[in-house]
mmCIF file of C-alpha atoms in Angstrom:
data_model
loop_
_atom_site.group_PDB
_atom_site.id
_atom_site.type_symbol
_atom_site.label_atom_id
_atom_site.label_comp_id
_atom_site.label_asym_id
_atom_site.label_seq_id
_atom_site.Cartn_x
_atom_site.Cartn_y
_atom_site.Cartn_z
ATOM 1 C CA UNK A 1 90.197 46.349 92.945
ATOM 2 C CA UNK A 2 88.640 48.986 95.133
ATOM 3 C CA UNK A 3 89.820 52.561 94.926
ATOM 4 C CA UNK A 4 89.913 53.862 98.622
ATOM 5 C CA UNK A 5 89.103 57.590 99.335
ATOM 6 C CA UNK A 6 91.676 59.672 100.955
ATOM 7 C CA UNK A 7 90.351 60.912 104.218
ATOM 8 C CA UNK A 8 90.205 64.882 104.296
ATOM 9 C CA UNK A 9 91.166 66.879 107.257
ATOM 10 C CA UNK A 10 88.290 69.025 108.492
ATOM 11 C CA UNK A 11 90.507 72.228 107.101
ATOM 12 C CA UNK A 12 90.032 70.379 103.231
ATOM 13 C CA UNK A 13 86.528 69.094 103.648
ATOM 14 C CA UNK A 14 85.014 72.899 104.749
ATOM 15 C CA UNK A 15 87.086 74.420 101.210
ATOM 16 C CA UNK A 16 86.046 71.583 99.132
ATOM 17 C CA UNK A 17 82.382 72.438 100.797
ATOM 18 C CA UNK A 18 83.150 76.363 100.129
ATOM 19 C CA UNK A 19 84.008 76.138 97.159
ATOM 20 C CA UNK A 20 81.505 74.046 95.911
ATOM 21 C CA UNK A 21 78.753 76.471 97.509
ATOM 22 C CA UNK A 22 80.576 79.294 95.398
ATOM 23 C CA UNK A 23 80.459 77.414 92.558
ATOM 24 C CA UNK A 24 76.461 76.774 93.328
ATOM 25 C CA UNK A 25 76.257 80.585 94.336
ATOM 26 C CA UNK A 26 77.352 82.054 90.326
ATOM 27 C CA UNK A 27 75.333 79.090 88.819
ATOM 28 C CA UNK A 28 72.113 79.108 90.366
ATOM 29 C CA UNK A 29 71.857 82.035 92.701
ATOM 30 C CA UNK A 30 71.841 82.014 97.083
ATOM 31 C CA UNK A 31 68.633 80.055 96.907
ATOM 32 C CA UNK A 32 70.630 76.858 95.185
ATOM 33 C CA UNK A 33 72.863 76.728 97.840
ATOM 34 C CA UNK A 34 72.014 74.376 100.536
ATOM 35 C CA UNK A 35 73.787 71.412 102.718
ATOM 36 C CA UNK A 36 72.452 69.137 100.779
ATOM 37 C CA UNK A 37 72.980 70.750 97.204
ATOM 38 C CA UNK A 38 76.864 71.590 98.625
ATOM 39 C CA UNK A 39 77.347 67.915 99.682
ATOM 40 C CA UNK A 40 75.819 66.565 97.057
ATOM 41 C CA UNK A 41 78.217 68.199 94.636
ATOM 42 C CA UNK A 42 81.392 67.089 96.943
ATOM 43 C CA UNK A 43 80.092 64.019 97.459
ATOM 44 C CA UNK A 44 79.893 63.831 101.617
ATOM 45 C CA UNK A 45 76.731 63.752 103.205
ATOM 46 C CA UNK A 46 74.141 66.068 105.214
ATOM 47 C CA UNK A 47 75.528 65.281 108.371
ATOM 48 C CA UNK A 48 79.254 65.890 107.195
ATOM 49 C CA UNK A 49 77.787 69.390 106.251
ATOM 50 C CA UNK A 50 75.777 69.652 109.310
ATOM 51 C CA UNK A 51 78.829 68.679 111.206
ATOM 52 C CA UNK A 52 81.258 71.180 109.757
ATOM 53 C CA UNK A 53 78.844 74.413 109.531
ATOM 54 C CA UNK A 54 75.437 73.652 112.205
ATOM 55 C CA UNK A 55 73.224 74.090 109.597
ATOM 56 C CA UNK A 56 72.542 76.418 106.291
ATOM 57 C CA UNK A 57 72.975 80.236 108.273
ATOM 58 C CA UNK A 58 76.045 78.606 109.690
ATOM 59 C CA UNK A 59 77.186 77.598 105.957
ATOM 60 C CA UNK A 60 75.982 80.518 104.528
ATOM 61 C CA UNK A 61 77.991 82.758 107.136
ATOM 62 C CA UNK A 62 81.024 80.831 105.869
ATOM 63 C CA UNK A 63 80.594 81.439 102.694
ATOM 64 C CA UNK A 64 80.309 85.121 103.191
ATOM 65 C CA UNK A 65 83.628 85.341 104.916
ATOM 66 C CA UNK A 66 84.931 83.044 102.018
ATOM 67 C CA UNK A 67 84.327 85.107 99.329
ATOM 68 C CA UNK A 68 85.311 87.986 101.442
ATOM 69 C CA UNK A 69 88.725 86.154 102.220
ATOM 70 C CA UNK A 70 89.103 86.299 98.310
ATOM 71 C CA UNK A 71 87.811 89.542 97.151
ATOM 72 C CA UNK A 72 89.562 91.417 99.965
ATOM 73 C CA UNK A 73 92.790 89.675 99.284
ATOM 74 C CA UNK A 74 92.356 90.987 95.896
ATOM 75 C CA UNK A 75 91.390 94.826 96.411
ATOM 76 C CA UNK A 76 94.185 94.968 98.938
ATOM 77 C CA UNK A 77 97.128 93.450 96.452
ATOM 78 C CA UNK A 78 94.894 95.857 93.309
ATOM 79 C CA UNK A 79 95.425 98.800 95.736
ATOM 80 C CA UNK A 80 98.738 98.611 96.717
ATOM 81 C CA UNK A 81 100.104 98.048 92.967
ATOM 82 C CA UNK A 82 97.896 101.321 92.425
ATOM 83 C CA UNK A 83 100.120 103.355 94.842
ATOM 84 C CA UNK A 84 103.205 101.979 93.478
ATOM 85 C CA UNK A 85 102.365 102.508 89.164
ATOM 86 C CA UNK A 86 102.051 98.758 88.882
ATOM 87 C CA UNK A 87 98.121 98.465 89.283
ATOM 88 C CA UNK A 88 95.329 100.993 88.485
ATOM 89 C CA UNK A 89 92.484 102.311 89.767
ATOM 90 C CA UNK A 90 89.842 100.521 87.055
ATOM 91 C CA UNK A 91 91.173 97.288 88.730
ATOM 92 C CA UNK A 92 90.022 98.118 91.948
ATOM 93 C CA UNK A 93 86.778 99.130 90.295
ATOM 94 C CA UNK A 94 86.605 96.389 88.555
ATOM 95 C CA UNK A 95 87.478 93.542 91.445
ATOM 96 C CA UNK A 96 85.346 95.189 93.498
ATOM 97 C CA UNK A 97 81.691 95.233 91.185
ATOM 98 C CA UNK A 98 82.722 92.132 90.098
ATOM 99 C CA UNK A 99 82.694 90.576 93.612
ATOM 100 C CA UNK A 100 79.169 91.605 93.776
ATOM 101 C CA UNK A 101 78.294 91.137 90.586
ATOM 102 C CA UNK A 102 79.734 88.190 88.823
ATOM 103 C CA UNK A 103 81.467 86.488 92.189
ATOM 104 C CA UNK A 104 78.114 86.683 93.786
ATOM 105 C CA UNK A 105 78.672 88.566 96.784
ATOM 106 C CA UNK A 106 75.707 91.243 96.021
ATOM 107 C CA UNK A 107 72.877 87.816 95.506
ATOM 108 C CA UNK A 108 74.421 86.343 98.227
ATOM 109 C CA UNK A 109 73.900 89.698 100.700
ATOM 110 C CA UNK A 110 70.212 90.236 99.395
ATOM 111 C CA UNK A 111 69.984 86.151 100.372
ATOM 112 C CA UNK A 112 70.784 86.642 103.659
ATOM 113 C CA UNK A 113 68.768 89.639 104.718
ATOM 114 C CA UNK A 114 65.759 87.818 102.766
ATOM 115 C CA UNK A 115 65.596 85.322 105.221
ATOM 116 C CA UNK A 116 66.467 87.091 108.411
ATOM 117 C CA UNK A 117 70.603 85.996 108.665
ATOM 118 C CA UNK A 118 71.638 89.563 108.661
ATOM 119 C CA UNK A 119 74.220 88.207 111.105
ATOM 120 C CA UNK A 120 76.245 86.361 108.346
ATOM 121 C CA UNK A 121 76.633 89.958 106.722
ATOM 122 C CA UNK A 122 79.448 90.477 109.370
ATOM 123 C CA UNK A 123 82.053 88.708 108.384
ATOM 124 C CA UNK A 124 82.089 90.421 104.767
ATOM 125 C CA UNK A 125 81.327 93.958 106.851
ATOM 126 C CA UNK A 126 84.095 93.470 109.137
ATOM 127 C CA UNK A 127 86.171 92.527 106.136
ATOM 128 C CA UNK A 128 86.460 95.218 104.163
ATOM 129 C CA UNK A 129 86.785 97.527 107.616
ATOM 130 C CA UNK A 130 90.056 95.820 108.329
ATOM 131 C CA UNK A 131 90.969 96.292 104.558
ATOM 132 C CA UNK A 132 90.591 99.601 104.534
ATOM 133 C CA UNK A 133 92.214 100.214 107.852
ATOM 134 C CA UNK A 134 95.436 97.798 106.356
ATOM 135 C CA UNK A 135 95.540 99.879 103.037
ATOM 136 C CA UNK A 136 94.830 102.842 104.731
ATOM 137 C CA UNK A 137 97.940 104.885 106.990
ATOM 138 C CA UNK A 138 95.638 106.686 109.241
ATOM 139 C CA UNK A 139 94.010 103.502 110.574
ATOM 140 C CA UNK A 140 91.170 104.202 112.097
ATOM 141 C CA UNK A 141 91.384 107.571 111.767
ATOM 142 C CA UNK A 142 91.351 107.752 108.003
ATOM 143 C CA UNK A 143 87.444 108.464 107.627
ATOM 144 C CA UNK A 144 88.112 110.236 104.120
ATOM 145 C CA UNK A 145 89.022 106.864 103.334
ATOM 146 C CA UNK A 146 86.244 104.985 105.139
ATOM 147 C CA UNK A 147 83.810 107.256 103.119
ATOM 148 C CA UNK A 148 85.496 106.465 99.986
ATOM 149 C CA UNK A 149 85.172 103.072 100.575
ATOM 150 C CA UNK A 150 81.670 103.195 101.302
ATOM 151 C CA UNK A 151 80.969 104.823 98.327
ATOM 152 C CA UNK A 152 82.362 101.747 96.030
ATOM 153 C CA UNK A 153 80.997 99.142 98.102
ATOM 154 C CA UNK A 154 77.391 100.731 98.061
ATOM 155 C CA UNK A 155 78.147 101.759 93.977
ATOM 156 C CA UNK A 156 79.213 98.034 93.452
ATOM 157 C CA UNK A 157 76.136 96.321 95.080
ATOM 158 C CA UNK A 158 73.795 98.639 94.222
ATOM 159 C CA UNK A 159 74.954 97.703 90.623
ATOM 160 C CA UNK A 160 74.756 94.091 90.749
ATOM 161 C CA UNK A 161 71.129 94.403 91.999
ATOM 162 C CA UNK A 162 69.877 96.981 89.930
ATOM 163 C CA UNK A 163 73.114 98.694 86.881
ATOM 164 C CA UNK A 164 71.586 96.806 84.415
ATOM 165 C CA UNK A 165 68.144 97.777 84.527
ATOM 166 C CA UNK A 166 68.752 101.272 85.558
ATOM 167 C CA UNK A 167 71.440 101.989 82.895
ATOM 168 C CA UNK A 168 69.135 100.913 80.626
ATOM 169 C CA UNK A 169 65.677 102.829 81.805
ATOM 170 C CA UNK A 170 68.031 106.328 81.535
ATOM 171 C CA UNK A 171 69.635 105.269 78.676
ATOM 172 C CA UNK A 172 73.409 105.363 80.039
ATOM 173 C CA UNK A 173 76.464 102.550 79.408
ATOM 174 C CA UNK A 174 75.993 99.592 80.883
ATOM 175 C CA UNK A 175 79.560 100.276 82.957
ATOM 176 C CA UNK A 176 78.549 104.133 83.707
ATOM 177 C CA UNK A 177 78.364 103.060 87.315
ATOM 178 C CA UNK A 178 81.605 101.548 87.353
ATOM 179 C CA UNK A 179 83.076 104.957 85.303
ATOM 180 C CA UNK A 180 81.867 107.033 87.900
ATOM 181 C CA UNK A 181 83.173 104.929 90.662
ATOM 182 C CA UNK A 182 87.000 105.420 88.702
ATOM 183 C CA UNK A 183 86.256 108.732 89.012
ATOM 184 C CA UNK A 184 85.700 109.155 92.557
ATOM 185 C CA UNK A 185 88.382 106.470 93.613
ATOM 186 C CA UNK A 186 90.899 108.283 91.115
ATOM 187 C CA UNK A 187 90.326 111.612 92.896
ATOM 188 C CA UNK A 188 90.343 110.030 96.364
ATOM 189 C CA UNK A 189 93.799 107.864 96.009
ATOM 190 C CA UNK A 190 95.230 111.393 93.954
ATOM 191 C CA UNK A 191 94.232 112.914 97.533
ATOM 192 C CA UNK A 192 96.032 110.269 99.517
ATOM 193 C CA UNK A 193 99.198 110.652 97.602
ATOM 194 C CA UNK A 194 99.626 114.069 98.029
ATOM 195 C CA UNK A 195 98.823 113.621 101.919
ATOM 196 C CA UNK A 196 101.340 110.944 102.417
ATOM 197 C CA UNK A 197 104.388 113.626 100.330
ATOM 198 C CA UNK A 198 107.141 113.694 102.339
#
């Protein structure tokens, strides 16, 4: 008796594709994935791939905004349980380096301006703008806050492509980056609390 696949709706067959490529991304690096590592791993084929994101820029794009999706997600829920006792600021740190570091996000970024996609940097770019702007009362206004976000996003990648070796060279912690970045966020959302007093 022959088992008969269940036919995925386009919506399933990109996450099963995205996820896979995530999964590829923290294993192997950017260079591992491809359309035809990806549907390899899912089991589809090149053209199903080819089909759903164009070709690898177009699949590498989508996983930027992917992983994005996620991390921002994440930050936003970390923040607001900040404001309200429930959450603290090391959590933010810590989702944020870790979505360069160990979710790939930082490999992923040096990938893509490696090989001349700079374009699929947009999505995760444009991400964390509207994040900020969501978390943030003053909207667009609120450049304090688009500074201090700037500063964590910059500390966070510039970790995950160089904390290790750095720490090490000037003989600091391996987390001194992220300490620091507690620091400054600590100070910044202290700033925003007394601002928003009634």
């Amino acid at each position: 008796m022959s088992i008969v696949k269940r036919r995925l709706s386009p919506e399933e067959s990109r996450g099963m594709a995205l996820a896979a490529a995530c999964d590829l991304l923290i294993e192997a690096g950017p260079q591992a994935v491809t359309l035809k590592a990806v549907a390899s791993r899912i089991g589809r084929t090149h053209a199903n791939l080819l089909h759903h994101f164009g070709s690898a820029s177009g699949l590498q794009k989508s996983l930027a905004q992917y992983l994005t999706d996620q991390v921002c997600g994440s930050i936003a829920q970390a923040v607001l349980k900040s404001r309200t006792g429930e959450g603290t600021v090391r959590d933010i740190v810590d989702l944020t380096f870790d979505a360069f570091d160990k979710q790939g996000a930082a490999a992923l970024s040096s990938w893509m301006l490696l090989t001349g996609n700079e374009d699929a940097l947009d999505p995760i770019v444009d991400a964390i703008h509207v994040l900020v702007d969501e978390v943030g009362e003053g909207g667009h206004e609120d450049k304090e806050m688009h500074e201090d976000t700037l500063t964590l996003v910059l500390m966070a990648l510039g970790d995950a492509l160089i904390g290790e070796r750095l720490a090490s060279s000037l003989g600091l912690p391996r987390n001194k980056a992220r300490d620091v970045a507690e620091r400054h966020l600590e100070h910044a959302l202290n700033r925003w609390k007394n601002e928003h007093q009634d």
